[in-house]
Coordinates of N, CA and C in Angstrom, one line a residue:
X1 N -11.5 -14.2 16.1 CA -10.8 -14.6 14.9 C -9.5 -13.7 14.7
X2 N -10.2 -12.4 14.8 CA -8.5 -11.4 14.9 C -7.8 -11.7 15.4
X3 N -8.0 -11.7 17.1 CA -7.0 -11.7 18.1 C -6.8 -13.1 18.3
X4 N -7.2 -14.0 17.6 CA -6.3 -15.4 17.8 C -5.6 -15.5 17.0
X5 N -5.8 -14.8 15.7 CA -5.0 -14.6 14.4 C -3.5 -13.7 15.3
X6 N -3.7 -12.7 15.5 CA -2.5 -11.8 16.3 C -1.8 -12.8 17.0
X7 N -2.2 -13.3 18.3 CA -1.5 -14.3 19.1 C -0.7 -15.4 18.9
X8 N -1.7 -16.3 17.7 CA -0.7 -16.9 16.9 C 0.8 -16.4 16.6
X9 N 0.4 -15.4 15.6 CA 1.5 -14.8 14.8 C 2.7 -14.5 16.0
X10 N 2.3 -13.5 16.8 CA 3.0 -13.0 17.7 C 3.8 -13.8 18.6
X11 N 3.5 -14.9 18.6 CA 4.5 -16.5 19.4 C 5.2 -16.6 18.3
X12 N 4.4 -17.2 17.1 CA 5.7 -17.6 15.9 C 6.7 -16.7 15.7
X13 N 6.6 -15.7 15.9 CA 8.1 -14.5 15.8 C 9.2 -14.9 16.6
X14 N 8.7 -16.0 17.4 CA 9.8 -16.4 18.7 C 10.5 -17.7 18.1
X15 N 9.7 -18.5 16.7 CA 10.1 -19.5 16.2 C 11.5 -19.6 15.7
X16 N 12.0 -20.6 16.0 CA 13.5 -20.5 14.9 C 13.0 -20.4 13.3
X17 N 12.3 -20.5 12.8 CA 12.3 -20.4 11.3 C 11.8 -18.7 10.9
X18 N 11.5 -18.1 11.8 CA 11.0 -17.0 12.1 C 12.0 -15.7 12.5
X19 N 13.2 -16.8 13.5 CA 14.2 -15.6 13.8 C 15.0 -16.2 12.7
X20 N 15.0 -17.0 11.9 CA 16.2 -17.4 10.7 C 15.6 -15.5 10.0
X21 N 14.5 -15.6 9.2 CA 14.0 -15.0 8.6 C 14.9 -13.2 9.1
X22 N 14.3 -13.3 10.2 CA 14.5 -11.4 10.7 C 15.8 -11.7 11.0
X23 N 17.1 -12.0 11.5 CA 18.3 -11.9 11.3 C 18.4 -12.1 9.9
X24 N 18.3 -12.8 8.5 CA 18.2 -12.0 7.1 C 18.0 -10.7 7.1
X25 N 16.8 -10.3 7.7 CA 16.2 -9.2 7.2 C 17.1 -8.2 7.8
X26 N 17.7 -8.2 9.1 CA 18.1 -7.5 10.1 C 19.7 -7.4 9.4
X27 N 20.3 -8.3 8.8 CA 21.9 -8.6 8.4 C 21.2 -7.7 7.2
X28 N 20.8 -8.2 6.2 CA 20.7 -7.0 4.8 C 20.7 -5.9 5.1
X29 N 19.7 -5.3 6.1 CA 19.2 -3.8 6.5 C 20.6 -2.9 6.8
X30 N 21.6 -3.8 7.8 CA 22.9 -3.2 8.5 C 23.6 -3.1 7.0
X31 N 23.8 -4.7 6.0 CA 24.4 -3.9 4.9 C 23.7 -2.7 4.1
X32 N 22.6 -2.6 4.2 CA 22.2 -1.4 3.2 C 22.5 -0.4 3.8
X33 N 22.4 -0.1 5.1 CA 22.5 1.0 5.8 C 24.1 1.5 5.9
X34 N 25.0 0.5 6.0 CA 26.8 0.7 6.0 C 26.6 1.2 4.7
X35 N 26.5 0.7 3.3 CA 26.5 1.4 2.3 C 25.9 2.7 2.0
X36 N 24.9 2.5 2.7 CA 24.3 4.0 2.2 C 25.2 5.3 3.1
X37 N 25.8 5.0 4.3 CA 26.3 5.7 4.7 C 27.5 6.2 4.3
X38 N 28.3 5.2 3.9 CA 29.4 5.4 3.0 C 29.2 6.1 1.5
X39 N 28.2 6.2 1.0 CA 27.5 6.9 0.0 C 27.3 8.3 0.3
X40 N 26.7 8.0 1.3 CA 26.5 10.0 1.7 C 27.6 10.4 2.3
X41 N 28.5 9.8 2.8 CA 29.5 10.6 3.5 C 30.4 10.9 2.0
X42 N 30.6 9.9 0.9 CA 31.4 10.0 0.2 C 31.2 11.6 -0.1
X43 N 29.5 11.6 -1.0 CA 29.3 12.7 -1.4 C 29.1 13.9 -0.6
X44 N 28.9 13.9 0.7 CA 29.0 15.3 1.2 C 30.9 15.8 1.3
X45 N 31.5 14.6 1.2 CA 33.2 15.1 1.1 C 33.4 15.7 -0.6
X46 N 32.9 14.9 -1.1 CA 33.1 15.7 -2.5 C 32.8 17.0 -3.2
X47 N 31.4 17.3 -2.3 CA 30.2 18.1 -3.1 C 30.3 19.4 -1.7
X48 N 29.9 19.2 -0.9 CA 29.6 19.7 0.3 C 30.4 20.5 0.6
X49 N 31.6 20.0 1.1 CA 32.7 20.8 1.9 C 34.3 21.2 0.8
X50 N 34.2 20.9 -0.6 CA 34.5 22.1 -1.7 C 34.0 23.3 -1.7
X51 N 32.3 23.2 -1.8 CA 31.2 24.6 -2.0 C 31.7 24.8 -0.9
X52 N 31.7 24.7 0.7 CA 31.9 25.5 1.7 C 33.5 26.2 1.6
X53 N 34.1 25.6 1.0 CA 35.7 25.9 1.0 C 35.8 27.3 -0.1
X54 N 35.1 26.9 -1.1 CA 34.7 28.0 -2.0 C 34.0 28.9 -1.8
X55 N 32.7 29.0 -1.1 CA 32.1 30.2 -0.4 C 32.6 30.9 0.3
X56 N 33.4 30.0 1.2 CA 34.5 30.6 2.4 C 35.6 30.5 2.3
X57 N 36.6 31.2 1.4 CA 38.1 31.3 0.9 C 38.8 31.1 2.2
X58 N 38.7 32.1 3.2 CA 39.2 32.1 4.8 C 39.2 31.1 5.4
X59 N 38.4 30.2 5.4 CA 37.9 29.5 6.1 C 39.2 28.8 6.9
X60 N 39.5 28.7 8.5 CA 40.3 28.2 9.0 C 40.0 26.2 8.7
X61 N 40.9 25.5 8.8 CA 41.2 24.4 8.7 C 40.5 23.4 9.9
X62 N 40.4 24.4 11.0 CA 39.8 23.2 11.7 C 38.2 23.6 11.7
X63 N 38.1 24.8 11.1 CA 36.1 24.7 10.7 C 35.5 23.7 10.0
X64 N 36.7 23.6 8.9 CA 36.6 22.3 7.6 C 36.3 21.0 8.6
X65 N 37.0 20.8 9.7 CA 36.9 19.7 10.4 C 35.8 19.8 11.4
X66 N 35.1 20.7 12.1 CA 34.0 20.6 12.7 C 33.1 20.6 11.9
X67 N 32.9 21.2 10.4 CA 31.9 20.6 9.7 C 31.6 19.2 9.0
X68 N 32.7 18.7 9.3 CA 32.7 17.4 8.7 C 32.0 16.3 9.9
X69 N 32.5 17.0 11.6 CA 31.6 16.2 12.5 C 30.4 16.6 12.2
X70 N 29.7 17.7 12.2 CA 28.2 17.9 12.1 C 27.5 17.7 10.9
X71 N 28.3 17.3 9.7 CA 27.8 16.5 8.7 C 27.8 15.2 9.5
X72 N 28.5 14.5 10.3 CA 28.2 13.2 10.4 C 27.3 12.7 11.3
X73 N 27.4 13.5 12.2 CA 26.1 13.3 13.2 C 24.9 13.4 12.6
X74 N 24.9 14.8 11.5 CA 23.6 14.7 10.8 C 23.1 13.7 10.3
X75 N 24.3 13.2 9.3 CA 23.9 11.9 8.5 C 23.8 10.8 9.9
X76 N 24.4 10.6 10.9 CA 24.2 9.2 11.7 C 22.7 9.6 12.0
X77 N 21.7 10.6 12.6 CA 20.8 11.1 13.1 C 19.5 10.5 11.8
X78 N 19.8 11.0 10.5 CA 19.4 10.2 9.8 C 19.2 8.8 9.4
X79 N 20.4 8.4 9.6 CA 20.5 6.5 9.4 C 19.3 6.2 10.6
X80 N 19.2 6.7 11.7 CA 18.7 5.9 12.7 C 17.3 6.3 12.3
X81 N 16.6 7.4 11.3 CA 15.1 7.2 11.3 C 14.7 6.3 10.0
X82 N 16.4 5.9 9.3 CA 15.9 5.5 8.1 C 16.0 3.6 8.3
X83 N 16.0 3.0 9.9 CA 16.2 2.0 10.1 C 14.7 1.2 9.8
X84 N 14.1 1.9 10.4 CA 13.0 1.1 10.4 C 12.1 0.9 9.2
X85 N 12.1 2.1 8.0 CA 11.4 1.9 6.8 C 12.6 0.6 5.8
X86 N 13.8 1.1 6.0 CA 15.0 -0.2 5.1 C 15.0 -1.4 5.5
X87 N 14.2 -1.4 6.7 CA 14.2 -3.0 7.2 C 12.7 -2.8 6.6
X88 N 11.9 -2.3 6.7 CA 10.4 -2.8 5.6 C 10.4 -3.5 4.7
X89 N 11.5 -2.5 3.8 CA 11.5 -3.3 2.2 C 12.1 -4.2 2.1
X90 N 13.3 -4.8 3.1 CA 14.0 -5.5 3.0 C 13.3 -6.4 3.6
X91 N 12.5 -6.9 4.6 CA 11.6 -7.6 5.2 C 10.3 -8.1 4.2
X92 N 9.7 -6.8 3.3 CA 9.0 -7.2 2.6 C 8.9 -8.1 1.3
X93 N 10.8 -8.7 1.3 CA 11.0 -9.6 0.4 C 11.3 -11.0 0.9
X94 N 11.1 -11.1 2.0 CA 10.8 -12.4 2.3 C 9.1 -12.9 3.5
X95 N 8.8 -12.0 2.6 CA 7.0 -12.3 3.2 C 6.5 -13.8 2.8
X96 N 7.1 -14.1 1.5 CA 6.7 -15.8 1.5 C 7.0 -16.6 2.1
X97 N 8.2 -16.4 2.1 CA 9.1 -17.5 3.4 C 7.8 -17.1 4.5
X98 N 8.0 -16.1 4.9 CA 7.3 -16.5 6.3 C 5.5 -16.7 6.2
X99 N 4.8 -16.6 5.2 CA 3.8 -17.2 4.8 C 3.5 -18.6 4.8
X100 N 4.9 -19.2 3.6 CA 5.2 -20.5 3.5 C 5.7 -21.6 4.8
X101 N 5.9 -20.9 5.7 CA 6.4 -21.3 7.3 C 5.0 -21.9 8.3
X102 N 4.4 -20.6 7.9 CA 2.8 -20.8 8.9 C 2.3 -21.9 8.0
X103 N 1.8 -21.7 7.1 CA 1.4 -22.4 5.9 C 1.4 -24.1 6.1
X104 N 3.0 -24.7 6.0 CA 3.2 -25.9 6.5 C 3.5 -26.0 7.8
X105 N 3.5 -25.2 8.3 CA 3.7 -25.1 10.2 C 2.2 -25.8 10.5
X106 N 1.1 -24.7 10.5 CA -0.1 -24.8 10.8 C -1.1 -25.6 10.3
X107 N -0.7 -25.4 9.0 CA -2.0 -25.7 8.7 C -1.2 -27.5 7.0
X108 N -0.4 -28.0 7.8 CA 0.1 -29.2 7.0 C -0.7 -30.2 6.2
X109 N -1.8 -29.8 6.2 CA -3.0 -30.6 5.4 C -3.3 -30.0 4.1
X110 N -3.2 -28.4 4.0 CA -3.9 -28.1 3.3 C -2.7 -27.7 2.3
X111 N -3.0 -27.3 0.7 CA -2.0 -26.7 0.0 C -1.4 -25.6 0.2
X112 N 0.0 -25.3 -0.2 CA 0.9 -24.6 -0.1 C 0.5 -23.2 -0.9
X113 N 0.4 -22.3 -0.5 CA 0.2 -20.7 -1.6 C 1.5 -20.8 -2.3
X114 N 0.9 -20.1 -3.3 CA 1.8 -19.7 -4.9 C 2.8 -18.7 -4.5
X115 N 4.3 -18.6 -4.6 CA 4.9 -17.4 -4.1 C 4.7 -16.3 -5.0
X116 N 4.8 -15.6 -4.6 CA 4.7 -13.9 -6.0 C 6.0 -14.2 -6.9
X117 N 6.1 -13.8 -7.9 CA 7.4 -13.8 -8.1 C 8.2 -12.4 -7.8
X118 N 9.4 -12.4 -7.8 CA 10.7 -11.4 -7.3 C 10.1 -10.3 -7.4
X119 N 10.3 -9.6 -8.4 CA 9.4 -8.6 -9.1 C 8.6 -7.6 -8.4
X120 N 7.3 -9.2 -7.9 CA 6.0 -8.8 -7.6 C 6.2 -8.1 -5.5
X121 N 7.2 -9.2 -5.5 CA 7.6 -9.1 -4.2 C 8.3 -7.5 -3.8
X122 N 9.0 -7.8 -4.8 CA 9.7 -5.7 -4.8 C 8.7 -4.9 -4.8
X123 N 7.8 -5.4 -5.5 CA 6.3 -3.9 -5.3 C 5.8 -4.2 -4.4
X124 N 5.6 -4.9 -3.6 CA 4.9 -5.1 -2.1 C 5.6 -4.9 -1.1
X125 N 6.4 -4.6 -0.7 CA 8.1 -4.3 -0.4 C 7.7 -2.5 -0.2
X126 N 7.8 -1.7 -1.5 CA 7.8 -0.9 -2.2 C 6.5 -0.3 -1.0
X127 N 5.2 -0.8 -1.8 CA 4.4 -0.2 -1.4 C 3.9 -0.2 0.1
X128 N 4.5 -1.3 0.5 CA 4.2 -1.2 1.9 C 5.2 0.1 2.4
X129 N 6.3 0.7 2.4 CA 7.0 1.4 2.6 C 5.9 2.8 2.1
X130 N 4.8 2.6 1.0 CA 4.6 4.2 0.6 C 3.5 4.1 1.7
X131 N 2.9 2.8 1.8 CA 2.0 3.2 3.0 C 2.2 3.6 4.1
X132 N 3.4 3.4 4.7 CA 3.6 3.6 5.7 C 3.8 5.1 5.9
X133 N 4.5 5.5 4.9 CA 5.1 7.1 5.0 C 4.2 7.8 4.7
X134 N 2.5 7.4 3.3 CA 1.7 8.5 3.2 C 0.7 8.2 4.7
X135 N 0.4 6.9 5.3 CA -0.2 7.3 6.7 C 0.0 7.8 7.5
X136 N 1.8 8.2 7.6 CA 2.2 9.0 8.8 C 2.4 10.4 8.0
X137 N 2.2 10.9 7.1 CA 2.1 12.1 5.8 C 0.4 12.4 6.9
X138 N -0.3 11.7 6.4 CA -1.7 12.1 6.9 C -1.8 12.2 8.2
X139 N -1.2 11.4 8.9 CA -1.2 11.5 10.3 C -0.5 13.1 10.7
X140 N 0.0 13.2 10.4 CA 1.2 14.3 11.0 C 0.4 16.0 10.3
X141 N -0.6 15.5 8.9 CA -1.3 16.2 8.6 C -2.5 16.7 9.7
X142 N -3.1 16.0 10.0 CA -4.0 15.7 11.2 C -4.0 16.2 12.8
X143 N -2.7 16.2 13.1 CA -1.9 16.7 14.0 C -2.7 18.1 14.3
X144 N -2.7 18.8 13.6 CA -3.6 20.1 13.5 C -4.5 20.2 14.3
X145 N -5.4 19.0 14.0 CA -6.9 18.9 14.6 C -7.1 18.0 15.9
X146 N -7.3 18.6 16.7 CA -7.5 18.5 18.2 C -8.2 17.1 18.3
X147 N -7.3 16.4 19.0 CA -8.3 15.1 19.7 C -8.6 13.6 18.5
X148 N -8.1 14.4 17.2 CA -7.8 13.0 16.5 C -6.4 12.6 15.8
X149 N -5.5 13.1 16.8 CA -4.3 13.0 15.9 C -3.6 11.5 16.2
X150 N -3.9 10.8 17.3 CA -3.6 10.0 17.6 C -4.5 8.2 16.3
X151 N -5.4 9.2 16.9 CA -7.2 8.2 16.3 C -6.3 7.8 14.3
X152 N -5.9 9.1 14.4 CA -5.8 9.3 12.3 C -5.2 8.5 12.4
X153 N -3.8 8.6 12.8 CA -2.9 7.4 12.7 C -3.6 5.8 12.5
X154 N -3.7 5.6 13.7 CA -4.0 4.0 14.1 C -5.5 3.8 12.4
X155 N -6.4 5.1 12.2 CA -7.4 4.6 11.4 C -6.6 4.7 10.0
X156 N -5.9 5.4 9.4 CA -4.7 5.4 8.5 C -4.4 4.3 8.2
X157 N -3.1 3.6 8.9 CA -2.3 3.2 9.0 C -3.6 1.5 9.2
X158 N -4.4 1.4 9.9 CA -5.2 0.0 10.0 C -5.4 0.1 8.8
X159 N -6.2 0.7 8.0 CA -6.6 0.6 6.5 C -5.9 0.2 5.8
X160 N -4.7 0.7 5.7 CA -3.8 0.5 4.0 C -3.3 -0.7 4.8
X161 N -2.7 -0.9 5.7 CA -1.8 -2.1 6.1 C -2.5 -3.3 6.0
X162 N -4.0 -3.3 6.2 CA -4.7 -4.0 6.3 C -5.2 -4.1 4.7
X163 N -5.6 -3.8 4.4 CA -6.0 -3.9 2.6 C -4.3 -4.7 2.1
X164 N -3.1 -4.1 2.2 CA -2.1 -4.5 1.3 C -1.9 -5.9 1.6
X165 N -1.5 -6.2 3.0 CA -1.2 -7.7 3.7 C -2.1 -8.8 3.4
X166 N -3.5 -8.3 3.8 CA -4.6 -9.5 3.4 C -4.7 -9.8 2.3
X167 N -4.5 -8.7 1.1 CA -4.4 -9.1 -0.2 C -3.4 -9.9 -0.4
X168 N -2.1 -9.6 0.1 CA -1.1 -10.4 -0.2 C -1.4 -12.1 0.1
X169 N -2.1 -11.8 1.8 CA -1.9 -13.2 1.9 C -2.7 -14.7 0.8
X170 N -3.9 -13.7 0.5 CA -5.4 -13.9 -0.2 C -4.7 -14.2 -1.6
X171 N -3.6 -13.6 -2.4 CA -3.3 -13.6 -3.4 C -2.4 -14.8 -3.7
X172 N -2.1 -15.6 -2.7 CA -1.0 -17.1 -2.5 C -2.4 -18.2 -3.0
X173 N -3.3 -17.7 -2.6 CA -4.5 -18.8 -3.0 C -5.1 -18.4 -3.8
X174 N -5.7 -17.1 -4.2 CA -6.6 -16.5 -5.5 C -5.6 -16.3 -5.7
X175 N -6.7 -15.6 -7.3 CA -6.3 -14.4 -8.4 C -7.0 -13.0 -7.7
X176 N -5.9 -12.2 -8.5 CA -6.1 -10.7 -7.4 C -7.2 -10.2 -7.5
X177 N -8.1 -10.3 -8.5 CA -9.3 -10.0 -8.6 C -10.1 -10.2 -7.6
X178 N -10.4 -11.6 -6.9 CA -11.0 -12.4 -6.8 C -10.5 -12.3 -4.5
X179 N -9.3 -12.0 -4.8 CA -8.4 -11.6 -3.6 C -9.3 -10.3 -2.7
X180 N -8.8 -9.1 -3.7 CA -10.2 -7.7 -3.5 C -11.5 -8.0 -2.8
X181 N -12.2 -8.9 -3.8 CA -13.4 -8.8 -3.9 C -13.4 -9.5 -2.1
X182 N -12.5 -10.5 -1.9 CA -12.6 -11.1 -0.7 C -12.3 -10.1 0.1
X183 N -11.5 -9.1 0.5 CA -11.5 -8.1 1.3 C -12.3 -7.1 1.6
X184 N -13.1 -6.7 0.7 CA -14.2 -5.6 0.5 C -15.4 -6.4 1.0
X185 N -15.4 -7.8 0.8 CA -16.5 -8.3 1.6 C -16.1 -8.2 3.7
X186 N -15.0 -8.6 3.7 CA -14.5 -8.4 4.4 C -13.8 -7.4 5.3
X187 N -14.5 -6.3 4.7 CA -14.0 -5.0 4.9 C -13.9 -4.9 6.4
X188 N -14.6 -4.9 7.3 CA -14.5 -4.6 8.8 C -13.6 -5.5 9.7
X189 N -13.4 -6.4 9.1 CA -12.4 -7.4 10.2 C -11.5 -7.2 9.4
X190 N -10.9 -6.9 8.1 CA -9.4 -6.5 7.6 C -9.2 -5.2 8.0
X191 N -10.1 -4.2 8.7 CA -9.4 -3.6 9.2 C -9.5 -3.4 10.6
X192 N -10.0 -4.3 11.3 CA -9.5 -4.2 12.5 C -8.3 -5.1 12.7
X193 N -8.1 -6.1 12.0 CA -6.8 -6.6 11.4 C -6.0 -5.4 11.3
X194 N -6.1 -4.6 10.7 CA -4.8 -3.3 10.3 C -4.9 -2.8 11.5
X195 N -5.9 -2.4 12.2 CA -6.0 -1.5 13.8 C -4.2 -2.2 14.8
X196 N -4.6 -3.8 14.8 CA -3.5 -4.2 14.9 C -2.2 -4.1 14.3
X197 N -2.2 -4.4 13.4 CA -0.7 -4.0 12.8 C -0.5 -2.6 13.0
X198 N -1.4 -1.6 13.2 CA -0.8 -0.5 13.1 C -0.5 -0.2 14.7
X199 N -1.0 -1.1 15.2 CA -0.4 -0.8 17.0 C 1.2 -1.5 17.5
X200 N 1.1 -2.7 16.3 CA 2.5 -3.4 16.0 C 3.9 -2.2 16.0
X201 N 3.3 -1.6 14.8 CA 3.9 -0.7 13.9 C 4.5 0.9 14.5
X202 N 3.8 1.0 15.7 CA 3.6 2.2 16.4 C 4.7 1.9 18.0
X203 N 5.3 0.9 17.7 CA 6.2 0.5 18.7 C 7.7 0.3 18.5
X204 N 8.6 0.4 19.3 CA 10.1 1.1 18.6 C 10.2 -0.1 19.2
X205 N 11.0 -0.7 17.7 CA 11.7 -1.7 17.7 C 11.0 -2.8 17.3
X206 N 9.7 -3.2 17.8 CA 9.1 -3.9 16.9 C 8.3 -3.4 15.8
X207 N 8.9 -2.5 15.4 CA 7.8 -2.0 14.4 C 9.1 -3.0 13.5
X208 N 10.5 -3.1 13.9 CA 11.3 -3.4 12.5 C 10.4 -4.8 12.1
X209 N 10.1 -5.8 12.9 CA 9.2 -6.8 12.6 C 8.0 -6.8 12.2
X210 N 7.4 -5.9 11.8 CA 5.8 -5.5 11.8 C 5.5 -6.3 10.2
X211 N 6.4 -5.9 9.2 CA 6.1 -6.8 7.9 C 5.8 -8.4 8.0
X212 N 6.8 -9.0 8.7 CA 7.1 -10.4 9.2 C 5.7 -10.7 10.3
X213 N 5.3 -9.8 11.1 CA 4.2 -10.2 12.2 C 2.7 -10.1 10.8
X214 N 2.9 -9.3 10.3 CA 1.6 -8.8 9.7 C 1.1 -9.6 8.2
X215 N 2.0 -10.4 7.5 CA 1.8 -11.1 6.7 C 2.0 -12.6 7.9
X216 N 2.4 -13.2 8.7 CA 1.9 -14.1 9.4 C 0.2 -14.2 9.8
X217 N -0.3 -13.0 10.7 CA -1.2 -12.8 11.0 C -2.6 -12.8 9.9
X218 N -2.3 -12.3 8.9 CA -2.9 -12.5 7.3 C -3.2 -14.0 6.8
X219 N -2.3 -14.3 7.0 CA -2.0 -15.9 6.5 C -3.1 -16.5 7.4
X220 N -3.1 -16.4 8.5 CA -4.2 -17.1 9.7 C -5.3 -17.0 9.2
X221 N -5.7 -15.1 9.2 CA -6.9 -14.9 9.0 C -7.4 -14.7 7.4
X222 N -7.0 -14.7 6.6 CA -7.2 -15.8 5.3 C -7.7 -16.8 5.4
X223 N -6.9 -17.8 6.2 CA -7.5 -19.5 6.5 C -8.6 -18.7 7.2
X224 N -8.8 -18.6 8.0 CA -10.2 -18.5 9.0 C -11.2 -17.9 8.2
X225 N -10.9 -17.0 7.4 CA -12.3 -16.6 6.6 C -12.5 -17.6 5.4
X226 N -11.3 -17.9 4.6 CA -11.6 -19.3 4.2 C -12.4 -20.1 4.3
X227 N -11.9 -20.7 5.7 CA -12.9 -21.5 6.2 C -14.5 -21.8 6.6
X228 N -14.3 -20.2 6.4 CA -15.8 -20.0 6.9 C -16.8 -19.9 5.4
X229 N -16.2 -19.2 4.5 CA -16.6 -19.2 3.4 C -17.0 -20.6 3.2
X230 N -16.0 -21.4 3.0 CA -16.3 -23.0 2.9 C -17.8 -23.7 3.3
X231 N -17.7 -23.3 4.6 CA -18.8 -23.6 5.4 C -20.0 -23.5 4.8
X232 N -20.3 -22.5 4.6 CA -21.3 -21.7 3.6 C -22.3 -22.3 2.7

């Protein structure tokens, strides 16, 4: 059920409704990132290299100018680790679309899930980004300890990814209450569901797709425990 869930998902990334989706995500991410760059550069010219000019009265003219390269490299060195969390949140706002995709892609018989509204979307967005950063917080905490530093991560990072996604997907058909209660029954295959996403996640370059793979893969396995519930 997992790994047919994964496999699915992981072909439809190849879909055109799928690369419509991640070129959005991928085009917003480059503008947030050109902005944010132009933001920091503004202010380290303002703020930065006054105080150095002020500290250092002497200062020759072309020091002013090699600090302004090693502010930039700094800041470019930064843009590039802050690619992959800006495409999260920006990714994490069109999790319906690509819900709504599988949804009448796959499964055309059954009803369409409720989208979250804007809002709701920004906190899932949001929070997927805190999960990502307190798993690798804990992970890197772990580091310490001999022989599970690897293990923390992937057990980390499977848990929260997997609790946030499946709720999300769970929450297009319930109420959130009712969403939970389906996870916690389900507690061992939503997180070996996250085992995956967090091996998604742990890969350069596709981790920028990891929101888009991981709310697809949700959406499957939703239906499939669905289904089974039904059964019942």
């Amino acid at each position: 059920m997992i790994f047919d869930a994964a496999r699915i998902a992981a072909l439809e990334l190849l879909s055109p409704p799928f690369r419509a989706v991640f070129i959005k995500t991928l085009g917003l991410t480059v503008l947030a990132l050109v902005a944010l760059w132009f933001g920091l550069t503004s202010l380290v010219e303002w703020l930065a290299l006054p105080w150095l000019q002020t500290l250092l009265p002497g200062i020759p003219s072309w020091a002013g100018w090699l600090g302004g390269i090693i502010a930039a490299i700094v800041l470019a060195f930064g843009m590039a680790l802050l690619v992959a969390p800006v495409t999260a949140v920006i990714a994490g706002l069109f999790l319906d679309d690509v819900a709504e995709v599988v949804e009448r892609t796959d499964y055309p018989r059954d009803p369409v899930g409720r989208a979250m509204p804007a809002l709701r979307s920004l906190v899932l967005a949001i929070k997927f980004l805190g999960v990502v950063i307190l798993g690798n917080i804990v992970a890197l905490m772990l580091l310490l300890v001999p022989g599970i530093n690897i293990a923390a991560f992937f057990v980390v990072n499977g848990y929260l990814l997997g609790r946030e996604f499946f709720e999300f997907a769970a929450m297009r058909f319930r109420p959130e209450d009712e969403a939970r209660a389906l996870r916690r029954q389900y507690a061992g295959t939503v997180f070996l569901a996250g085992l995956v996403i967090a091996a998604f996640l742990a890969v350069p370059l596709l981790n920028l797709v990891t929101p888009l793979f991981a709310a697809a893969m949700m959406v499957h396995l939703h239906k499939a425990i669905s289904a089974r519930e039904s059964r019942r």
